[in-house]
């Protein structure tokens, strides 16, 4: 039987209960790639007929993690940002996402210097992980869709984004997705 969302959720709960740290999340990342290999799941959640927008597929009341479907229609390039005290896993469902990971080399609460650390493309079936405090930016074309797993509801925690031109650090507001 194909690996489905219910199994992924059960495995995520088990992994994070066993080890809520980076190694447990890495298991979640690998399992998300198994889920994305399920063509029926991808078609159902991220296919052409899926209504555009952000859909919460699951929220764990006990551990707090969320599984989100980002049904994007329009291309978008995000500024570098973190995920606050949480972590995030991005699993590509359709098209691709170009990822840049950044290192903070200096600054304070209001300004920061960032240095590009890594650049790669997430193709369908691939998942990337951004552990606590990691800074990344994303760039995807029209109709690129992905499944994202976050350690908690990111709308409820403090997060920052960075203006590359000025170095300014800005608090992110809820629903500033990704
Ligand atoms: Fe992000």
Short mmCIF file of N, CA and C and ligand atoms in Angstrom, two decimals:
data_model
loop_
_atom_site.label_atom_id
_atom_site.label_comp_id
_atom_site.label_asym_id
_atom_site.label_seq_id
_atom_site.Cartn_x
_atom_site.Cartn_y
_atom_site.Cartn_z
N UNK A 1 0.82 -1.21 0.00
CA UNK A 1 0.00 0.00 0.00
C UNK A 1 0.86 1.26 0.00
N UNK A 2 0.41 2.27 -0.71
CA UNK A 2 1.19 3.51 -0.77
C UNK A 2 1.26 4.18 0.60
N UNK A 3 2.34 4.84 0.82
CA UNK A 3 2.54 5.58 2.08
C UNK A 3 1.64 6.81 2.05
N UNK A 4 0.70 6.91 3.00
CA UNK A 4 -0.28 7.99 2.93
C UNK A 4 -0.15 8.99 4.09
N UNK A 5 -1.02 10.00 4.06
CA UNK A 5 -0.93 11.08 5.04
C UNK A 5 -1.10 10.55 6.47
N UNK A 6 -2.05 9.64 6.68
CA UNK A 6 -2.27 9.11 8.04
C UNK A 6 -1.03 8.41 8.58
N UNK A 7 -0.39 7.65 7.71
CA UNK A 7 0.84 6.95 8.13
C UNK A 7 1.95 7.96 8.41
N UNK A 8 2.05 8.96 7.55
CA UNK A 8 3.07 10.01 7.75
C UNK A 8 2.86 10.71 9.09
N UNK A 9 1.62 11.02 9.41
CA UNK A 9 1.32 11.70 10.69
C UNK A 9 1.68 10.79 11.87
N UNK A 10 1.31 9.53 11.78
CA UNK A 10 1.62 8.59 12.87
C UNK A 10 3.14 8.47 13.04
N UNK A 11 3.85 8.38 11.92
CA UNK A 11 5.32 8.26 11.99
C UNK A 11 5.96 9.55 12.52
N UNK A 12 5.38 10.70 12.14
CA UNK A 12 5.92 11.98 12.62
C UNK A 12 5.74 12.08 14.13
N UNK A 13 4.59 11.70 14.61
CA UNK A 13 4.35 11.71 16.06
C UNK A 13 5.37 10.81 16.77
N UNK A 14 5.55 9.63 16.23
CA UNK A 14 6.48 8.67 16.86
C UNK A 14 7.91 9.21 16.84
N UNK A 15 8.33 9.77 15.70
CA UNK A 15 9.71 10.29 15.57
C UNK A 15 9.96 11.43 16.55
N UNK A 16 8.99 12.36 16.62
CA UNK A 16 9.20 13.55 17.44
C UNK A 16 9.07 13.24 18.93
N UNK A 17 8.30 12.21 19.25
CA UNK A 17 8.20 11.80 20.66
C UNK A 17 9.50 11.14 21.09
N UNK A 18 10.07 10.37 20.19
CA UNK A 18 11.33 9.67 20.48
C UNK A 18 12.46 10.69 20.57
N UNK A 19 12.49 11.63 19.64
CA UNK A 19 13.58 12.61 19.59
C UNK A 19 13.06 13.91 18.96
N UNK A 20 12.72 14.89 19.79
CA UNK A 20 12.21 16.15 19.24
C UNK A 20 13.30 17.01 18.62
N UNK A 21 14.55 16.60 18.73
CA UNK A 21 15.68 17.38 18.22
C UNK A 21 15.94 17.15 16.74
N UNK A 22 17.08 17.64 16.26
CA UNK A 22 17.38 17.58 14.82
C UNK A 22 17.30 16.18 14.20
N UNK A 23 17.72 15.15 14.94
CA UNK A 23 17.71 13.80 14.34
C UNK A 23 16.28 13.31 14.12
N UNK A 24 15.39 13.58 15.10
CA UNK A 24 13.99 13.18 14.94
C UNK A 24 13.34 13.88 13.76
N UNK A 25 13.69 15.14 13.59
CA UNK A 25 13.11 15.91 12.46
C UNK A 25 13.65 15.43 11.12
N UNK A 26 14.90 14.99 11.12
CA UNK A 26 15.48 14.46 9.89
C UNK A 26 14.70 13.22 9.43
N UNK A 27 14.25 12.42 10.40
CA UNK A 27 13.40 11.26 10.06
C UNK A 27 12.10 11.74 9.44
N UNK A 28 11.54 12.83 9.97
CA UNK A 28 10.31 13.39 9.41
C UNK A 28 10.56 13.83 7.96
N UNK A 29 11.70 14.46 7.73
CA UNK A 29 12.05 14.92 6.37
C UNK A 29 12.09 13.73 5.40
N UNK A 30 12.75 12.66 5.83
CA UNK A 30 12.86 11.47 4.96
C UNK A 30 11.47 10.88 4.71
N UNK A 31 10.62 10.86 5.75
CA UNK A 31 9.27 10.31 5.58
C UNK A 31 8.42 11.20 4.68
N UNK A 32 8.66 12.51 4.71
CA UNK A 32 7.92 13.40 3.82
C UNK A 32 8.25 13.07 2.36
N UNK A 33 9.49 12.70 2.10
CA UNK A 33 9.84 12.30 0.73
C UNK A 33 9.09 11.01 0.34
N UNK A 34 8.90 10.11 1.30
CA UNK A 34 8.11 8.90 1.01
C UNK A 34 6.67 9.29 0.68
N UNK A 35 6.12 10.24 1.44
CA UNK A 35 4.74 10.68 1.21
C UNK A 35 4.61 11.32 -0.18
N UNK A 36 5.62 12.08 -0.57
CA UNK A 36 5.56 12.77 -1.87
C UNK A 36 5.72 11.81 -3.04
N UNK A 37 6.19 10.60 -2.75
CA UNK A 37 6.28 9.58 -3.81
C UNK A 37 4.91 8.96 -4.07
N UNK A 38 3.93 9.26 -3.20
CA UNK A 38 2.56 8.77 -3.37
C UNK A 38 1.83 9.71 -4.35
N UNK A 39 1.72 9.26 -5.59
CA UNK A 39 1.18 10.13 -6.65
C UNK A 39 -0.28 10.52 -6.40
N UNK A 40 -1.05 9.62 -5.79
CA UNK A 40 -2.46 9.93 -5.49
C UNK A 40 -2.54 11.05 -4.46
N UNK A 41 -1.68 10.96 -3.44
CA UNK A 41 -1.67 12.00 -2.42
C UNK A 41 -1.32 13.36 -3.04
N UNK A 42 -0.29 13.37 -3.88
CA UNK A 42 0.16 14.62 -4.49
C UNK A 42 -0.95 15.19 -5.40
N UNK A 43 -1.59 14.31 -6.17
CA UNK A 43 -2.65 14.78 -7.08
C UNK A 43 -3.83 15.33 -6.28
N UNK A 44 -4.16 14.65 -5.20
CA UNK A 44 -5.33 15.06 -4.39
C UNK A 44 -5.07 16.39 -3.69
N UNK A 45 -3.88 16.55 -3.12
CA UNK A 45 -3.63 17.75 -2.31
C UNK A 45 -3.06 18.91 -3.11
N UNK A 46 -2.29 18.62 -4.14
CA UNK A 46 -1.56 19.68 -4.85
C UNK A 46 -1.79 19.66 -6.35
N UNK A 47 -2.78 18.88 -6.79
CA UNK A 47 -3.03 18.77 -8.24
C UNK A 47 -3.71 20.01 -8.80
N UNK A 48 -3.98 19.96 -10.11
CA UNK A 48 -4.56 21.11 -10.81
C UNK A 48 -5.90 21.53 -10.22
N UNK A 49 -6.65 20.55 -9.69
CA UNK A 49 -8.00 20.87 -9.19
C UNK A 49 -8.00 21.39 -7.76
N UNK A 50 -6.86 21.32 -7.08
CA UNK A 50 -6.82 21.77 -5.67
C UNK A 50 -6.99 23.28 -5.63
N UNK A 51 -7.90 23.77 -4.77
CA UNK A 51 -8.09 25.22 -4.68
C UNK A 51 -6.83 25.92 -4.17
N UNK A 52 -6.49 27.04 -4.80
CA UNK A 52 -5.27 27.76 -4.43
C UNK A 52 -5.35 28.27 -3.00
N UNK A 53 -4.20 28.39 -2.38
CA UNK A 53 -4.14 28.93 -1.02
C UNK A 53 -3.37 28.02 -0.09
N UNK A 54 -3.48 28.34 1.17
CA UNK A 54 -2.77 27.58 2.20
C UNK A 54 -3.77 26.70 2.92
N UNK A 55 -3.51 25.40 2.91
CA UNK A 55 -4.45 24.48 3.56
C UNK A 55 -3.74 23.75 4.69
N UNK A 56 -4.32 23.80 5.88
CA UNK A 56 -3.77 23.03 7.00
C UNK A 56 -4.29 21.60 6.87
N UNK A 57 -3.40 20.67 6.55
CA UNK A 57 -3.82 19.28 6.39
C UNK A 57 -3.94 18.60 7.75
N UNK A 58 -3.11 19.06 8.70
CA UNK A 58 -3.13 18.43 10.02
C UNK A 58 -2.42 19.33 11.02
N UNK A 59 -2.99 19.39 12.23
CA UNK A 59 -2.29 20.05 13.33
C UNK A 59 -2.31 19.09 14.51
N UNK A 60 -1.18 18.87 15.12
CA UNK A 60 -1.12 17.94 16.25
C UNK A 60 -1.34 18.71 17.55
N UNK A 61 -2.46 18.44 18.20
CA UNK A 61 -2.84 19.19 19.41
C UNK A 61 -1.87 18.92 20.55
N UNK A 62 -1.25 17.77 20.50
CA UNK A 62 -0.37 17.34 21.57
C UNK A 62 1.06 17.88 21.36
N UNK A 63 1.64 17.64 20.19
CA UNK A 63 3.03 18.03 19.94
C UNK A 63 3.15 19.39 19.24
N UNK A 64 2.07 19.85 18.63
CA UNK A 64 2.06 21.19 18.06
C UNK A 64 2.46 21.31 16.60
N UNK A 65 2.98 20.22 16.01
CA UNK A 65 3.44 20.37 14.62
C UNK A 65 2.26 20.50 13.66
N UNK A 66 2.53 21.10 12.52
CA UNK A 66 1.51 21.27 11.48
C UNK A 66 1.99 20.68 10.15
N UNK A 67 1.05 20.18 9.38
CA UNK A 67 1.32 19.75 8.00
C UNK A 67 0.48 20.64 7.10
N UNK A 68 1.13 21.40 6.23
CA UNK A 68 0.45 22.42 5.43
C UNK A 68 0.66 22.16 3.95
N UNK A 69 -0.40 22.37 3.17
CA UNK A 69 -0.26 22.31 1.71
C UNK A 69 -0.25 23.74 1.19
N UNK A 70 0.82 24.12 0.52
CA UNK A 70 0.90 25.45 -0.09
C UNK A 70 0.55 25.30 -1.55
N UNK A 71 -0.69 25.65 -1.87
CA UNK A 71 -1.20 25.49 -3.25
C UNK A 71 -1.01 26.83 -3.95
N UNK A 72 0.18 27.01 -4.48
CA UNK A 72 0.53 28.30 -5.09
C UNK A 72 0.12 28.34 -6.55
N UNK A 73 -0.41 29.47 -6.96
CA UNK A 73 -0.69 29.67 -8.39
C UNK A 73 0.36 30.58 -9.02
N UNK A 74 0.76 31.59 -8.25
CA UNK A 74 1.68 32.60 -8.80
C UNK A 74 3.10 32.42 -8.27
N UNK A 75 4.04 32.74 -9.12
CA UNK A 75 5.46 32.68 -8.74
C UNK A 75 5.71 33.63 -7.56
N UNK A 76 6.71 33.30 -6.76
CA UNK A 76 7.04 34.19 -5.64
C UNK A 76 8.51 34.02 -5.27
N UNK A 77 9.10 35.15 -4.89
CA UNK A 77 10.47 35.14 -4.40
C UNK A 77 10.40 35.74 -3.01
N UNK A 78 10.80 34.99 -1.98
CA UNK A 78 10.69 35.51 -0.61
C UNK A 78 12.00 36.15 -0.19
N UNK A 79 11.93 37.07 0.76
CA UNK A 79 13.17 37.56 1.36
C UNK A 79 13.73 36.49 2.30
N UNK A 80 15.02 36.59 2.67
CA UNK A 80 15.54 35.67 3.68
C UNK A 80 14.72 35.82 4.97
N UNK A 81 14.44 34.71 5.61
CA UNK A 81 13.65 34.73 6.85
C UNK A 81 14.00 33.52 7.69
N UNK A 82 13.64 33.60 8.97
CA UNK A 82 13.81 32.41 9.83
C UNK A 82 12.43 31.84 10.15
N UNK A 83 12.41 30.82 10.99
CA UNK A 83 11.14 30.24 11.44
C UNK A 83 11.07 30.34 12.95
N UNK A 84 11.64 31.44 13.49
CA UNK A 84 11.62 31.67 14.93
C UNK A 84 12.27 30.52 15.67
N UNK A 85 11.64 30.14 16.78
CA UNK A 85 12.17 29.03 17.57
C UNK A 85 11.74 27.68 17.02
N UNK A 86 11.10 27.71 15.88
CA UNK A 86 10.62 26.46 15.30
C UNK A 86 11.59 25.96 14.23
N UNK A 87 11.18 24.94 13.52
CA UNK A 87 11.90 24.40 12.38
C UNK A 87 10.87 24.21 11.28
N UNK A 88 11.35 24.02 10.07
CA UNK A 88 10.43 23.83 8.95
C UNK A 88 11.04 22.85 7.96
N UNK A 89 10.17 22.05 7.37
CA UNK A 89 10.58 21.11 6.33
C UNK A 89 9.74 21.41 5.10
N UNK A 90 10.39 21.60 3.96
CA UNK A 90 9.69 21.91 2.72
C UNK A 90 9.80 20.71 1.79
N UNK A 91 8.68 20.17 1.39
CA UNK A 91 8.70 19.02 0.47
C UNK A 91 8.03 19.41 -0.84
N UNK A 92 8.79 19.33 -1.91
CA UNK A 92 8.27 19.81 -3.20
C UNK A 92 7.27 18.81 -3.78
N UNK A 93 6.11 19.31 -4.19
CA UNK A 93 5.08 18.46 -4.78
C UNK A 93 5.04 18.63 -6.31
N UNK A 94 5.02 19.88 -6.77
CA UNK A 94 5.00 20.14 -8.22
C UNK A 94 5.98 21.27 -8.55
N UNK A 95 6.45 21.28 -9.81
CA UNK A 95 7.45 22.26 -10.25
C UNK A 95 8.69 22.21 -9.34
N UNK A 96 9.22 23.36 -8.95
CA UNK A 96 10.44 23.34 -8.14
C UNK A 96 10.51 24.58 -7.26
N UNK A 97 11.38 24.54 -6.28
CA UNK A 97 11.67 25.73 -5.46
C UNK A 97 13.18 25.89 -5.37
N UNK A 98 13.67 27.07 -5.72
CA UNK A 98 15.10 27.36 -5.53
C UNK A 98 15.30 27.89 -4.13
N UNK A 99 16.20 27.23 -3.42
CA UNK A 99 16.45 27.55 -2.02
C UNK A 99 17.82 28.20 -1.87
N UNK A 100 17.88 29.21 -1.03
CA UNK A 100 19.18 29.74 -0.61
C UNK A 100 19.20 29.70 0.92
N UNK A 101 20.25 29.13 1.47
CA UNK A 101 20.45 29.17 2.91
C UNK A 101 21.47 30.26 3.20
N UNK A 102 21.20 31.03 4.25
CA UNK A 102 22.03 32.18 4.59
C UNK A 102 22.66 32.01 5.97
N UNK A 103 23.84 32.58 6.11
CA UNK A 103 24.48 32.63 7.42
C UNK A 103 24.52 34.08 7.86
N UNK A 104 24.25 34.28 9.13
CA UNK A 104 24.30 35.64 9.66
C UNK A 104 25.72 35.88 10.16
N UNK A 105 26.36 36.91 9.59
CA UNK A 105 27.76 37.13 9.94
C UNK A 105 27.96 38.32 10.87
N UNK A 106 26.88 39.01 11.20
CA UNK A 106 27.03 40.14 12.12
C UNK A 106 25.74 40.91 12.26
N UNK A 107 25.79 41.99 13.01
CA UNK A 107 24.63 42.84 13.17
C UNK A 107 24.02 42.74 14.56
N UNK A 108 22.83 43.33 14.68
CA UNK A 108 22.14 43.34 15.98
C UNK A 108 20.65 43.06 15.73
N UNK A 109 19.80 43.52 16.67
CA UNK A 109 18.36 43.26 16.53
C UNK A 109 17.74 43.95 15.33
N UNK A 110 18.35 45.05 14.92
CA UNK A 110 17.73 45.86 13.86
C UNK A 110 18.39 45.69 12.50
N UNK A 111 19.68 45.34 12.51
CA UNK A 111 20.40 45.18 11.25
C UNK A 111 21.20 43.88 11.26
N UNK A 112 21.37 43.32 10.08
CA UNK A 112 22.13 42.08 10.02
C UNK A 112 22.92 42.02 8.72
N UNK A 113 24.07 41.37 8.80
CA UNK A 113 24.79 41.04 7.58
C UNK A 113 24.57 39.55 7.31
N UNK A 114 24.21 39.24 6.07
CA UNK A 114 23.98 37.85 5.70
C UNK A 114 24.96 37.44 4.62
N UNK A 115 25.36 36.18 4.67
CA UNK A 115 26.25 35.64 3.66
C UNK A 115 25.59 34.38 3.10
N UNK A 116 25.57 34.26 1.77
CA UNK A 116 24.98 33.06 1.17
C UNK A 116 25.82 31.84 1.54
N UNK A 117 25.16 30.79 2.05
CA UNK A 117 25.89 29.60 2.48
C UNK A 117 25.69 28.43 1.53
N UNK A 118 24.52 28.34 0.91
CA UNK A 118 24.18 27.17 0.12
C UNK A 118 23.05 27.53 -0.82
N UNK A 119 23.08 26.99 -2.02
CA UNK A 119 22.02 27.28 -2.98
C UNK A 119 21.70 25.98 -3.71
N UNK A 120 20.45 25.61 -3.81
CA UNK A 120 20.09 24.37 -4.48
C UNK A 120 18.62 24.42 -4.88
N UNK A 121 18.24 23.48 -5.74
CA UNK A 121 16.85 23.41 -6.20
C UNK A 121 16.18 22.19 -5.59
N UNK A 122 14.98 22.39 -5.05
CA UNK A 122 14.16 21.26 -4.60
C UNK A 122 13.25 20.88 -5.76
N UNK A 123 13.43 19.68 -6.26
CA UNK A 123 12.58 19.15 -7.32
C UNK A 123 11.48 18.29 -6.70
N UNK A 124 10.45 17.96 -7.48
CA UNK A 124 9.35 17.16 -6.92
C UNK A 124 9.87 15.88 -6.24
N UNK A 125 9.34 15.63 -5.06
CA UNK A 125 9.74 14.44 -4.31
C UNK A 125 10.85 14.70 -3.32
N UNK A 126 11.48 15.88 -3.41
CA UNK A 126 12.59 16.19 -2.51
C UNK A 126 12.14 17.13 -1.39
N UNK A 127 12.70 16.89 -0.20
CA UNK A 127 12.36 17.74 0.95
C UNK A 127 13.64 18.29 1.56
N UNK A 128 13.58 19.58 1.93
CA UNK A 128 14.70 20.26 2.58
C UNK A 128 14.31 20.62 4.01
N UNK A 129 15.31 20.62 4.89
CA UNK A 129 15.01 20.89 6.30
C UNK A 129 15.74 22.15 6.77
N UNK A 130 15.06 22.93 7.60
CA UNK A 130 15.60 24.18 8.12
C UNK A 130 15.42 24.12 9.64
N UNK A 131 16.51 23.77 10.31
CA UNK A 131 16.46 23.56 11.76
C UNK A 131 16.35 24.90 12.47
N UNK A 132 16.23 24.87 13.79
CA UNK A 132 16.00 26.09 14.58
C UNK A 132 16.97 27.20 14.18
N UNK A 133 16.41 28.37 13.92
CA UNK A 133 17.24 29.55 13.68
C UNK A 133 17.81 29.66 12.28
N UNK A 134 17.65 28.63 11.46
CA UNK A 134 18.18 28.68 10.09
C UNK A 134 17.48 29.78 9.29
N UNK A 135 18.24 30.45 8.45
CA UNK A 135 17.68 31.49 7.60
C UNK A 135 17.69 30.99 6.16
N UNK A 136 16.56 31.12 5.48
CA UNK A 136 16.56 30.75 4.06
C UNK A 136 15.66 31.70 3.28
N UNK A 137 15.81 31.66 1.97
CA UNK A 137 14.88 32.36 1.10
C UNK A 137 14.47 31.40 0.00
N UNK A 138 13.28 31.62 -0.53
CA UNK A 138 12.75 30.69 -1.53
C UNK A 138 12.30 31.46 -2.76
N UNK A 139 12.32 30.74 -3.88
CA UNK A 139 12.02 31.35 -5.17
C UNK A 139 11.40 30.26 -6.03
N UNK A 140 10.12 30.44 -6.38
CA UNK A 140 9.47 29.38 -7.16
C UNK A 140 8.64 29.98 -8.30
N UNK A 141 8.43 29.18 -9.34
CA UNK A 141 7.65 29.66 -10.50
C UNK A 141 6.15 29.45 -10.28
N UNK A 142 5.35 29.94 -11.23
CA UNK A 142 3.90 29.72 -11.19
C UNK A 142 3.60 28.24 -10.97
N UNK A 143 2.61 27.97 -10.15
CA UNK A 143 2.07 26.63 -9.92
C UNK A 143 3.06 25.66 -9.27
N UNK A 144 4.06 26.21 -8.61
CA UNK A 144 4.94 25.35 -7.80
C UNK A 144 4.23 25.14 -6.46
N UNK A 145 4.08 23.90 -6.08
CA UNK A 145 3.32 23.59 -4.86
C UNK A 145 4.15 22.70 -3.95
N UNK A 146 3.98 22.94 -2.65
CA UNK A 146 4.77 22.12 -1.72
C UNK A 146 4.00 21.82 -0.44
N UNK A 147 4.46 20.78 0.23
CA UNK A 147 3.94 20.40 1.54
C UNK A 147 4.98 20.86 2.55
N UNK A 148 4.53 21.58 3.56
CA UNK A 148 5.46 22.07 4.56
C UNK A 148 5.06 21.51 5.92
N UNK A 149 6.05 21.08 6.67
CA UNK A 149 5.82 20.61 8.03
C UNK A 149 6.57 21.57 8.94
N UNK A 150 5.87 22.12 9.94
CA UNK A 150 6.53 23.05 10.86
C UNK A 150 6.37 22.51 12.29
N UNK A 151 7.33 22.86 13.14
CA UNK A 151 7.32 22.36 14.52
C UNK A 151 6.15 22.88 15.32
N UNK A 152 5.64 24.04 14.91
CA UNK A 152 4.49 24.64 15.59
C UNK A 152 3.78 25.54 14.60
N UNK A 153 2.67 26.14 15.01
CA UNK A 153 1.98 27.11 14.16
C UNK A 153 2.83 28.38 14.11
N UNK A 154 3.46 28.64 12.98
CA UNK A 154 4.41 29.76 12.89
C UNK A 154 3.72 31.11 13.04
N UNK A 155 2.41 31.15 12.83
CA UNK A 155 1.70 32.42 13.00
C UNK A 155 1.66 32.87 14.45
N UNK A 156 1.98 31.95 15.35
CA UNK A 156 1.87 32.28 16.79
C UNK A 156 3.21 32.62 17.42
N UNK A 157 4.28 32.60 16.64
CA UNK A 157 5.59 32.89 17.24
C UNK A 157 6.27 34.04 16.51
N UNK A 158 7.26 34.61 17.19
CA UNK A 158 8.02 35.72 16.62
C UNK A 158 9.01 35.19 15.58
N UNK A 159 9.00 35.86 14.44
CA UNK A 159 9.93 35.47 13.38
C UNK A 159 10.45 36.75 12.73
N UNK A 160 11.57 36.64 12.05
CA UNK A 160 12.09 37.83 11.37
C UNK A 160 12.39 37.53 9.91
N UNK A 161 12.34 38.61 9.14
CA UNK A 161 12.81 38.55 7.75
C UNK A 161 13.85 39.65 7.57
N UNK A 162 14.64 39.53 6.53
CA UNK A 162 15.77 40.43 6.34
C UNK A 162 15.64 41.12 4.99
N UNK A 163 15.89 42.43 5.00
CA UNK A 163 15.93 43.18 3.76
C UNK A 163 17.37 43.16 3.26
N UNK A 164 17.57 42.44 2.15
CA UNK A 164 18.95 42.25 1.66
C UNK A 164 19.59 43.57 1.24
N UNK A 165 18.77 44.49 0.73
CA UNK A 165 19.32 45.75 0.23
C UNK A 165 19.82 46.64 1.37
N UNK A 166 19.04 46.69 2.46
CA UNK A 166 19.37 47.62 3.54
C UNK A 166 19.94 46.93 4.77
N UNK A 167 19.79 45.61 4.85
CA UNK A 167 20.23 44.88 6.04
C UNK A 167 19.26 44.97 7.19
N UNK A 168 18.11 45.64 6.98
CA UNK A 168 17.16 45.80 8.09
C UNK A 168 16.50 44.47 8.45
N UNK A 169 16.28 44.32 9.76
CA UNK A 169 15.60 43.13 10.29
C UNK A 169 14.16 43.53 10.61
N UNK A 170 13.18 42.80 10.07
CA UNK A 170 11.76 43.11 10.30
C UNK A 170 11.06 41.94 10.96
N UNK A 171 10.19 42.25 11.92
CA UNK A 171 9.34 41.20 12.46
C UNK A 171 8.36 40.75 11.38
N UNK A 172 8.10 39.46 11.33
CA UNK A 172 7.13 38.98 10.34
C UNK A 172 5.74 38.97 10.98
N UNK A 173 4.74 39.24 10.14
CA UNK A 173 3.36 39.25 10.63
C UNK A 173 2.71 37.91 10.29
N UNK A 174 1.65 37.53 11.04
CA UNK A 174 0.98 36.27 10.76
C UNK A 174 0.54 36.19 9.29
N UNK A 175 0.48 35.00 8.79
CA UNK A 175 0.05 34.73 7.41
C UNK A 175 1.04 35.20 6.36
N UNK A 176 2.21 35.66 6.82
CA UNK A 176 3.25 35.95 5.83
C UNK A 176 3.90 34.59 5.54
N UNK A 177 3.18 33.83 4.74
CA UNK A 177 3.48 32.41 4.59
C UNK A 177 4.94 32.16 4.24
N UNK A 178 5.39 30.99 4.60
CA UNK A 178 6.71 30.44 4.30
C UNK A 178 7.81 31.11 5.08
FE1 LIG B 1 10.67 29.45 5.30
#
